[in-house]
Coordinates of C-alpha atoms in Angstrom, one line a residue:
M86 CA -11.4 -22.1 11.4
R87 CA -14.6 -20.9 9.9
K88 CA -14.7 -17.8 12.2
L89 CA -11.1 -17.0 11.5
Y90 CA -11.6 -17.3 7.7
F91 CA -14.7 -15.2 7.6
S92 CA -13.0 -12.5 9.8
N93 CA -10.1 -12.4 7.4
I94 CA -12.3 -11.7 4.4
V95 CA -14.3 -9.0 6.2
A96 CA -11.1 -7.3 7.4
F97 CA -9.6 -7.4 3.9
L98 CA -12.8 -6.1 2.2
F99 CA -12.8 -3.2 4.6
L100 CA -9.2 -2.5 4.1
F101 CA -9.6 -2.6 0.3
A102 CA -12.7 -0.3 0.3
T103 CA -11.0 2.3 2.4
S104 CA -7.9 2.1 0.2
V105 CA -9.9 2.9 -2.8
F106 CA -11.7 5.7 -0.9
A107 CA -8.4 7.2 0.1
Q108 CA -7.1 7.2 -3.5
S109 CA -10.4 8.7 -4.7
E110 CA -10.1 11.4 -2.1
H111 CA -6.5 12.0 -3.3
H112 CA -7.7 12.5 -6.8
S113 CA -10.5 14.6 -5.7
A114 CA -8.2 16.9 -3.6
T115 CA -6.0 17.4 -6.6
S116 CA -8.9 18.2 -8.9
A117 CA -10.4 20.7 -6.5
T118 CA -7.4 22.9 -6.8
A119 CA -7.9 23.3 -10.6
D120 CA -9.0 26.7 -11.8
S121 CA -8.9 28.9 -14.8
T122 CA -5.2 27.9 -15.4
V123 CA -6.2 24.4 -16.4
A124 CA -5.9 25.2 -20.1
V125 CA -2.4 26.5 -19.5
H126 CA -1.4 23.3 -17.6
G127 CA -2.8 21.3 -20.6
V128 CA -0.5 23.2 -22.9
E129 CA 2.4 22.5 -20.6
A130 CA 1.6 18.8 -20.4
T131 CA 1.4 18.7 -24.2
A132 CA 4.7 20.6 -24.5
E133 CA 6.3 18.2 -22.0
H134 CA 5.1 15.2 -24.0
A135 CA 6.3 16.8 -27.2
A136 CA 9.7 17.4 -25.6
G137 CA 9.9 13.8 -24.5
A138 CA 9.0 12.6 -28.0
E139 CA 11.7 14.9 -29.4
A140 CA 14.3 13.5 -26.9
H141 CA 13.2 10.0 -27.9
E142 CA 13.8 10.8 -31.5
E143 CA 17.3 12.2 -30.7
G144 CA 18.1 9.0 -28.9
K145 CA 18.1 10.5 -25.4
V146 CA 16.7 8.8 -22.4
D147 CA 14.6 10.8 -19.9
L148 CA 15.4 8.6 -16.9
G149 CA 13.5 10.8 -14.4
H150 CA 10.3 10.6 -16.5
M151 CA 10.6 6.9 -16.9
I152 CA 11.0 6.3 -13.2
M153 CA 8.2 8.7 -12.2
H154 CA 5.9 7.1 -14.8
H155 CA 6.5 3.7 -13.3
I156 CA 6.0 4.5 -9.6
A157 CA 3.1 6.9 -10.1
D158 CA -0.6 5.9 -10.5
D159 CA -2.1 6.2 -13.9
H160 CA -5.3 5.7 -15.9
K161 CA -3.5 3.3 -18.2
W162 CA -1.8 0.1 -17.1
E163 CA 1.3 -0.3 -19.2
F164 CA 3.0 -3.7 -19.0
A165 CA 5.8 -2.9 -21.4
H166 CA 6.6 0.0 -23.8
G167 CA 3.7 0.3 -26.1
I168 CA 1.8 -2.6 -24.5
G169 CA -0.9 -1.7 -22.1
V170 CA -4.6 -1.6 -21.2
H171 CA -6.7 1.6 -21.0
L172 CA -8.7 1.5 -17.8
P173 CA -12.2 2.9 -17.3
V174 CA -12.6 6.5 -16.3
I175 CA -15.4 7.1 -13.7
A176 CA -15.9 10.8 -12.9
Y177 CA -18.5 12.8 -11.1
T178 CA -18.8 16.3 -12.5
K179 CA -21.3 19.1 -12.5
D180 CA -23.0 17.4 -15.4
G181 CA -23.3 14.1 -13.6
V182 CA -21.5 10.8 -13.8
K183 CA -19.3 10.1 -16.8
V184 CA -18.0 6.7 -17.6
F185 CA -15.7 6.0 -20.6
S186 CA -12.3 4.4 -21.5
S187 CA -9.2 6.4 -20.7
S188 CA -8.2 5.9 -24.4
K189 CA -10.6 8.8 -25.2
L190 CA -8.2 11.2 -23.3
E191 CA -5.3 10.8 -25.7
D192 CA -4.7 10.9 -29.4
E193 CA -3.0 8.3 -31.6
H194 CA 0.4 9.7 -30.6
G195 CA -0.3 9.6 -26.9
N196 CA -0.8 13.3 -26.5
P197 CA -3.5 14.4 -24.0
V198 CA -6.8 15.5 -25.5
A199 CA -10.0 16.7 -23.9
Y200 CA -13.1 14.4 -24.0
E201 CA -16.5 15.4 -22.6
G202 CA -15.0 18.4 -20.9
L203 CA -12.3 16.4 -19.1
I204 CA -8.6 16.2 -19.6
L205 CA -5.7 14.3 -18.0
E206 CA -2.8 16.4 -16.8
H207 CA 0.2 14.7 -15.1
G208 CA -2.0 11.7 -14.5
K209 CA -4.7 13.6 -12.8
L210 CA -8.2 14.2 -14.2
H211 CA -9.4 17.8 -14.5
A212 CA -12.3 19.7 -16.0
E213 CA -11.5 22.1 -18.8
D214 CA -13.6 24.8 -17.2
G215 CA -11.9 24.3 -13.8
S216 CA -15.0 23.0 -12.1
H217 CA -14.8 20.3 -9.4
V218 CA -14.3 16.7 -10.5
L219 CA -14.5 13.7 -8.2
D220 CA -12.3 11.0 -9.8
L221 CA -13.6 7.5 -9.0
S222 CA -11.7 5.9 -11.9
I223 CA -10.3 2.4 -11.9
T224 CA -6.6 3.4 -12.0
K225 CA -3.6 1.2 -12.2
N226 CA -3.3 0.9 -8.4
V227 CA -7.0 0.2 -8.0
A228 CA -6.9 -2.5 -10.7
S229 CA -3.8 -4.0 -8.9
L230 CA -5.7 -4.0 -5.6
L231 CA -8.5 -5.9 -7.3
V232 CA -6.0 -8.4 -8.6
S233 CA -4.5 -8.9 -5.2
A234 CA -8.0 -9.3 -3.7
V235 CA -8.7 -12.1 -6.1
L236 CA -5.4 -13.7 -5.4
L237 CA -5.9 -13.6 -1.7
L238 CA -9.4 -15.1 -2.0
L239 CA -8.2 -17.8 -4.3
I240 CA -5.2 -18.7 -2.2
F241 CA -7.0 -18.9 1.2
I242 CA -10.2 -20.5 -0.1
S243 CA -7.9 -23.2 -1.6
V244 CA -6.1 -23.6 1.7
G245 CA -9.3 -23.6 3.7
N246 CA -10.8 -26.3 1.4
A247 CA -7.6 -28.3 1.8
Y248 CA -8.0 -28.3 5.6
K249 CA -11.6 -29.4 5.3
E250 CA -10.7 -32.3 3.1
R251 CA -7.4 -33.4 4.8
G252 CA -8.3 -32.6 8.4
T253 CA -5.3 -33.4 10.6
K254 CA -3.3 -35.1 7.9
A255 CA 0.0 -33.7 6.7
P256 CA -0.5 -30.6 4.5
K257 CA 0.3 -30.8 0.8
G258 CA 1.0 -28.2 -1.9
L259 CA 0.1 -24.6 -1.2
Q260 CA -1.2 -25.6 2.2
S261 CA 2.2 -26.9 3.2
W262 CA 3.9 -23.7 2.0
L263 CA 1.6 -21.3 3.8
E264 CA 1.1 -23.1 7.1
P265 CA 4.6 -22.4 8.5
I266 CA 4.2 -18.7 7.6
I267 CA 0.8 -18.5 9.2
I268 CA 2.0 -20.3 12.4
F269 CA 5.1 -18.0 12.5
I270 CA 3.0 -14.9 12.3
R271 CA 0.5 -16.3 14.9
D272 CA 3.0 -17.5 17.5
E273 CA 6.1 -15.3 17.1
V274 CA 4.4 -12.0 16.1
V275 CA 0.8 -11.8 17.3
K276 CA 0.8 -14.0 20.4
N277 CA 4.1 -12.7 21.6
S278 CA 3.1 -9.0 21.1
I279 CA -0.5 -9.1 22.3
G280 CA -0.6 -12.0 24.8
E281 CA -2.4 -15.3 25.1
K282 CA -5.6 -13.8 26.4
H283 CA -6.3 -11.3 23.7
Y284 CA -4.4 -12.3 20.6
R285 CA -7.2 -14.4 19.0
R286 CA -9.4 -11.3 18.5
F287 CA -6.8 -9.5 16.4
L288 CA -5.2 -12.5 14.6
P289 CA -7.6 -12.4 11.6
Y290 CA -6.9 -8.8 10.9
L291 CA -3.1 -9.1 11.4
L292 CA -2.9 -12.1 9.1
T293 CA -4.8 -10.3 6.5
L294 CA -2.6 -7.2 6.9
F295 CA 0.6 -9.3 6.5
F296 CA -0.5 -11.1 3.4
F297 CA -2.1 -8.0 1.9
I298 CA 1.2 -6.1 2.1
W299 CA 3.4 -9.0 1.1
I300 CA 1.4 -10.0 -2.0
N301 CA 1.2 -6.4 -3.2
N302 CA 4.9 -5.9 -2.6
L303 CA 5.6 -9.0 -4.7
L304 CA 3.2 -7.9 -7.5
G305 CA 5.0 -4.6 -7.6
L306 CA 8.2 -6.4 -8.5
L307 CA 6.7 -8.0 -11.6
P308 CA 7.4 -6.3 -15.0
G309 CA 4.7 -3.7 -15.4
G310 CA 3.5 -4.2 -11.8
A311 CA 1.8 -1.4 -10.0
N312 CA 3.4 0.4 -7.1
V313 CA 0.5 -0.1 -4.7
T314 CA 2.4 -0.3 -1.4
G315 CA 4.5 2.6 -2.6
N316 CA 1.4 4.8 -2.9
I317 CA 1.1 7.1 0.1
A318 CA -2.7 6.8 0.0
V319 CA -2.7 3.1 0.6
T320 CA -0.1 3.2 3.4
L321 CA -2.1 6.1 4.9
V322 CA -5.2 3.8 5.1
L323 CA -3.2 1.0 6.7
S324 CA -1.8 3.3 9.3
V325 CA -5.2 4.8 10.0
L326 CA -6.5 1.3 10.6
T327 CA -3.7 0.7 13.0
L328 CA -4.5 3.9 14.8
L329 CA -8.2 3.1 15.1
I330 CA -7.8 -0.5 16.2
T331 CA -5.2 0.4 18.7
N332 CA -7.0 3.2 20.4
L333 CA -10.5 1.8 20.2
N334 CA -9.3 -1.2 22.1
G335 CA -7.2 0.7 24.6
K336 CA -7.8 -0.2 28.2
S337 CA -7.6 2.1 31.3
T338 CA -4.0 1.2 31.8
Y339 CA -3.1 2.3 28.3
W340 CA -4.9 5.7 28.6
G341 CA -3.6 6.1 32.2
H342 CA 0.0 6.0 30.9
I343 CA -0.9 8.7 28.4
F344 CA -2.8 11.1 30.5
A345 CA -1.7 10.3 34.1
M346 CA 1.5 8.3 34.1
P347 CA 1.9 6.5 37.5
G348 CA 4.7 7.7 39.6
V349 CA 5.2 11.0 37.7
P350 CA 4.8 14.3 39.5
K351 CA 1.7 16.2 38.4
W352 CA 3.7 19.3 37.4
L353 CA 5.7 17.1 35.0
L354 CA 2.5 15.8 33.4
V355 CA 2.0 19.2 31.8
I356 CA 5.1 18.4 29.6
L357 CA 4.9 14.6 29.3
T358 CA 1.1 14.3 28.5
P359 CA 1.3 16.3 25.3
V360 CA 4.3 14.3 24.2
E361 CA 2.5 11.1 24.8
I362 CA -0.6 12.3 22.9
I363 CA 1.6 13.3 20.0
G364 CA 3.2 9.8 20.2
V365 CA -0.3 8.2 19.7
F366 CA -0.3 9.8 16.2
T367 CA 3.4 9.6 15.3
K368 CA 3.5 5.8 15.6
P369 CA 1.1 5.1 12.8
V370 CA 2.6 8.0 10.8
S371 CA 6.0 6.3 11.0
L372 CA 4.4 3.1 9.8
M373 CA 3.0 4.9 6.8
I374 CA 6.2 6.6 5.8
R375 CA 8.4 3.5 6.4
L376 CA 6.4 1.3 4.1
F377 CA 5.9 4.0 1.4
A378 CA 9.6 5.1 1.4
N379 CA 11.2 1.6 1.4
I380 CA 9.0 0.2 -1.4
T381 CA 9.3 3.4 -3.5
A382 CA 13.1 3.6 -3.0
G383 CA 13.5 0.0 -4.1
H384 CA 11.7 0.7 -7.4
I385 CA 13.7 3.9 -8.0
I386 CA 17.0 2.1 -7.4
M387 CA 16.1 -0.8 -9.7
L388 CA 15.0 1.5 -12.5
S389 CA 18.0 3.7 -12.1
F390 CA 20.4 0.8 -12.6
I391 CA 18.5 -0.4 -15.7
G392 CA 18.5 3.2 -17.0
L393 CA 22.2 3.5 -16.7
I394 CA 22.6 1.0 -19.6
F395 CA 20.7 3.3 -21.9
I396 CA 22.4 6.5 -20.7
L397 CA 26.0 5.2 -20.8
K398 CA 25.5 3.3 -24.1
I399 CA 28.7 1.2 -23.4
W400 CA 28.1 -2.4 -24.0
M401 CA 30.9 -3.4 -21.6
V402 CA 29.1 -2.1 -18.5
T403 CA 25.8 -4.0 -19.5
P404 CA 26.8 -7.3 -17.9
V405 CA 28.0 -5.6 -14.7
I406 CA 24.8 -3.5 -14.3
S407 CA 22.6 -6.4 -15.2
A408 CA 24.2 -8.6 -12.6
F409 CA 23.9 -5.9 -10.0
A410 CA 20.2 -5.3 -11.0
V411 CA 19.5 -9.0 -10.6
F412 CA 21.2 -8.9 -7.2
M413 CA 19.1 -5.9 -6.2
N414 CA 16.0 -7.7 -7.4
I415 CA 16.8 -10.6 -5.0
I416 CA 17.3 -8.1 -2.2
E417 CA 13.9 -6.6 -3.1
L418 CA 12.2 -10.0 -2.7
L419 CA 13.6 -10.1 0.9
V420 CA 12.5 -6.5 1.5
A421 CA 9.0 -7.3 0.3
F422 CA 8.7 -9.9 3.1
L423 CA 10.5 -7.8 5.7
Q424 CA 8.3 -4.7 5.2
A425 CA 5.2 -6.8 5.5
F426 CA 6.6 -8.5 8.6
I427 CA 7.7 -5.2 10.2
F428 CA 4.4 -3.4 9.6
T429 CA 2.5 -6.4 11.1
L430 CA 4.9 -6.7 14.1
L431 CA 4.7 -3.0 15.0
T432 CA 1.0 -3.0 14.6
A433 CA 0.7 -6.0 16.9
S434 CA 3.0 -4.4 19.4
Y435 CA 0.9 -1.2 19.4
I436 CA -2.3 -3.2 19.9
G437 CA -0.5 -5.3 22.6
S438 CA 0.4 -2.1 24.6
A439 CA -3.3 -0.9 24.3
V440 CA -4.9 -4.1 25.6
E441 CA -2.2 -4.9 28.2
E442 CA -3.7 -5.2 31.7
H443 CA -2.2 -3.9 34.9
H444 CA 0.1 -6.6 36.3
H445 CA 0.2 -5.2 39.8
D446 CA -3.6 -5.1 40.5
D447 CA -3.3 -8.0 43.0
H448 CA -0.7 -6.2 45.1
H449 CA -2.9 -3.1 45.7

């Protein structure tokens, strides 16, 4: 139990660190494309904000802006309209490292303003002079990742301590709720996919992966929650981890089926081998897109239904839309579990195919 618990923590910390790195690189890549047109973009951003304010004054609802604002990453964590927390900006520029609150980058009306040569445009940090900026800020998604990290540690330290205290006695409380889920993932997902011989090596990572995705999916459904698993950078890191773990543990049988499939004529390998090599990369890509698309689509559907109330402005439709929104929210709770389960199951199956040993060695 001690080895399993330690491995889970190590796996999660590595996953979390690489997720933050991927988001930082995403910010950096966007910043690197900024040039002398930055000032023009700043004017456009201000004009868009002014147009949104004007629409608000006229009683109009910009549903598209509301949805994109919710699902996108930001330097401010807004829990409700007008209620939020300004997160710290950490930027590496040509003048060195700059650390300050993101509140410095907007005026009292919420319009973007420059501070220390930096300005926020469409949620991205740019330098006024167009120079390169490496954005290492604690954004809403990064802050939510920290929250999920703390939750995971608190939950499983509590469960681990309960096992130490109670031993083989019947589980109670949180321990009794999590134990069937852990056993289900171990027996029905990991052991069935990887096999009795090798599953223990990968169980800590796969358990961490499942609970990481599930908890972040659930946090995203809370009012003001961050769309972490709907961020392509996070799902990219998860898929890259699957790619690395699968191929670094691939046995000769696995690579043989890719480069020299048994029983296939050599002339046909010229066609099939490139297809198999492409498949090595398309499998984790499909994992990345599936999780990103399903979680993001769920948020968009929910917000679209709620927005209809303000667009139609007919009180008679409010109960119907509200009831349907509640129904969709219940469905999203199921989707939150299913997406974590599917990602873990497919990852386990890919690892299982990589570590599978030749079953006919004894006959040759």
